[in-house]
């Protein structure tokens, strides 16, 4: 019975990889551990890991943008719908983003994160 439910949940995760695991457990009325084991079956990454990878990709792009003199819209074009994350990562790195067009500038004169 549990194996059948695990396979059903795995099928749901294949169809919708972005589904919230906690919400799926509530909807299916099963334990979180059953949903986690179904997630592992299909190789579904937790949202937190996806978010962390995206932040690292944005950080690398911001380093590149500093060197190339790219604008905020250039960076946002690579990661659409991620303006808040881009702003947060830039702030952590000490980079000032102009509202719409100015080049990306350093807030600090030097730093290991910038180069």
mmCIF file of C-alpha atoms in Angstrom, residues 2-102:
data_model
loop_
_atom_site.group_PDB
_atom_site.id
_atom_site.type_symbol
_atom_site.label_atom_id
_atom_site.label_comp_id
_atom_site.label_asym_id
_atom_site.label_seq_id
_atom_site.Cartn_x
_atom_site.Cartn_y
_atom_site.Cartn_z
ATOM 1 C CA UNK A 2 2.779 2.457 0.935
ATOM 2 C CA UNK A 3 4.776 1.558 -2.162
ATOM 3 C CA UNK A 4 1.763 2.256 -4.376
ATOM 4 C CA UNK A 5 1.296 5.680 -2.729
ATOM 5 C CA UNK A 6 5.032 6.419 -3.085
ATOM 6 C CA UNK A 7 4.809 5.654 -6.828
ATOM 7 C CA UNK A 8 1.726 7.886 -7.185
ATOM 8 C CA UNK A 9 3.561 10.760 -5.498
ATOM 9 C CA UNK A 10 6.648 10.150 -7.633
ATOM 10 C CA UNK A 11 4.448 10.410 -10.739
ATOM 11 C CA UNK A 12 3.060 13.723 -9.474
ATOM 12 C CA UNK A 13 6.592 15.033 -8.945
ATOM 13 C CA UNK A 14 7.587 13.999 -12.461
ATOM 14 C CA UNK A 15 4.623 15.937 -13.889
ATOM 15 C CA UNK A 16 5.208 18.992 -11.658
ATOM 16 C CA UNK A 17 8.814 19.152 -10.372
ATOM 17 C CA UNK A 18 8.185 22.514 -8.704
ATOM 18 C CA UNK A 19 5.487 21.155 -6.404
ATOM 19 C CA UNK A 20 5.994 22.022 -2.735
ATOM 20 C CA UNK A 21 6.777 18.792 -0.901
ATOM 21 C CA UNK A 22 5.081 19.808 2.358
ATOM 22 C CA UNK A 23 1.940 20.801 0.494
ATOM 23 C CA UNK A 24 2.004 17.534 -1.447
ATOM 24 C CA UNK A 25 2.210 15.575 1.821
ATOM 25 C CA UNK A 26 -0.838 17.457 3.164
ATOM 26 C CA UNK A 27 -2.805 17.023 -0.075
ATOM 27 C CA UNK A 28 -2.054 13.299 -0.261
ATOM 28 C CA UNK A 29 -2.495 12.858 3.512
ATOM 29 C CA UNK A 30 0.815 11.065 3.923
ATOM 30 C CA UNK A 31 3.922 11.636 5.989
ATOM 31 C CA UNK A 32 6.686 13.937 4.867
ATOM 32 C CA UNK A 33 9.119 11.015 4.861
ATOM 33 C CA UNK A 34 7.011 9.187 2.273
ATOM 34 C CA UNK A 35 7.076 12.256 0.034
ATOM 35 C CA UNK A 36 10.845 12.596 0.581
ATOM 36 C CA UNK A 37 11.444 8.994 -0.453
ATOM 37 C CA UNK A 38 9.309 9.560 -3.598
ATOM 38 C CA UNK A 39 11.383 12.685 -4.297
ATOM 39 C CA UNK A 40 14.569 10.647 -4.106
ATOM 40 C CA UNK A 41 13.115 8.058 -6.493
ATOM 41 C CA UNK A 42 12.686 10.631 -9.245
ATOM 42 C CA UNK A 43 15.803 12.674 -8.472
ATOM 43 C CA UNK A 44 13.752 15.763 -7.616
ATOM 44 C CA UNK A 45 15.844 18.482 -5.966
ATOM 45 C CA UNK A 46 14.422 20.307 -2.972
ATOM 46 C CA UNK A 47 13.512 23.951 -3.603
ATOM 47 C CA UNK A 48 16.202 25.125 -1.160
ATOM 48 C CA UNK A 49 18.953 23.486 -3.227
ATOM 49 C CA UNK A 50 17.558 24.943 -6.456
ATOM 50 C CA UNK A 51 17.480 28.380 -4.849
ATOM 51 C CA UNK A 52 21.066 28.027 -3.621
ATOM 52 C CA UNK A 53 22.267 26.983 -7.095
ATOM 53 C CA UNK A 54 20.464 29.943 -8.648
ATOM 54 C CA UNK A 55 22.092 32.331 -6.152
ATOM 55 C CA UNK A 56 25.524 30.950 -7.060
ATOM 56 C CA UNK A 57 24.773 31.354 -10.774
ATOM 57 C CA UNK A 58 23.651 34.952 -10.181
ATOM 58 C CA UNK A 59 26.793 35.633 -8.158
ATOM 59 C CA UNK A 60 28.970 34.391 -11.039
ATOM 60 C CA UNK A 61 27.000 36.499 -13.519
ATOM 61 C CA UNK A 62 27.385 39.609 -11.339
ATOM 62 C CA UNK A 63 31.150 39.094 -11.204
ATOM 63 C CA UNK A 64 31.172 38.842 -14.993
ATOM 64 C CA UNK A 65 28.879 41.886 -15.296
ATOM 65 C CA UNK A 66 31.286 43.991 -13.247
ATOM 66 C CA UNK A 67 34.144 43.134 -15.574
ATOM 67 C CA UNK A 68 32.123 43.704 -18.752
ATOM 68 C CA UNK A 69 30.226 46.829 -17.644
ATOM 69 C CA UNK A 70 26.817 45.236 -18.054
ATOM 70 C CA UNK A 71 23.645 46.933 -16.847
ATOM 71 C CA UNK A 72 21.068 45.705 -14.377
ATOM 72 C CA UNK A 73 18.706 44.946 -17.259
ATOM 73 C CA UNK A 74 21.404 42.804 -18.904
ATOM 74 C CA UNK A 75 21.645 40.739 -15.725
ATOM 75 C CA UNK A 76 17.864 40.586 -15.298
ATOM 76 C CA UNK A 77 17.547 39.421 -18.900
ATOM 77 C CA UNK A 78 19.564 36.311 -18.100
ATOM 78 C CA UNK A 79 17.452 35.569 -15.007
ATOM 79 C CA UNK A 80 13.930 36.846 -15.724
ATOM 80 C CA UNK A 81 11.576 37.087 -12.739
ATOM 81 C CA UNK A 82 14.540 37.140 -10.331
ATOM 82 C CA UNK A 83 14.995 40.863 -9.626
ATOM 83 C CA UNK A 84 14.725 40.476 -5.840
ATOM 84 C CA UNK A 85 17.232 37.631 -5.689
ATOM 85 C CA UNK A 86 19.594 39.577 -7.984
ATOM 86 C CA UNK A 87 19.314 42.636 -5.727
ATOM 87 C CA UNK A 88 19.883 40.572 -2.572
ATOM 88 C CA UNK A 89 22.945 38.803 -3.990
ATOM 89 C CA UNK A 90 24.365 42.083 -5.335
ATOM 90 C CA UNK A 91 23.930 43.741 -1.937
ATOM 91 C CA UNK A 92 25.714 40.810 -0.240
ATOM 92 C CA UNK A 93 28.578 41.191 -2.731
ATOM 93 C CA UNK A 94 28.794 44.959 -2.197
ATOM 94 C CA UNK A 95 27.535 45.828 -5.663
ATOM 95 C CA UNK A 96 25.186 48.722 -6.317
ATOM 96 C CA UNK A 97 22.620 48.192 -9.060
ATOM 97 C CA UNK A 98 21.176 51.254 -10.740
ATOM 98 C CA UNK A 99 17.383 51.249 -11.047
ATOM 99 C CA UNK A 100 17.235 50.755 -14.787
ATOM 100 C CA UNK A 101 20.272 51.557 -16.884
ATOM 101 C CA UNK A 102 23.490 52.636 -15.185
#
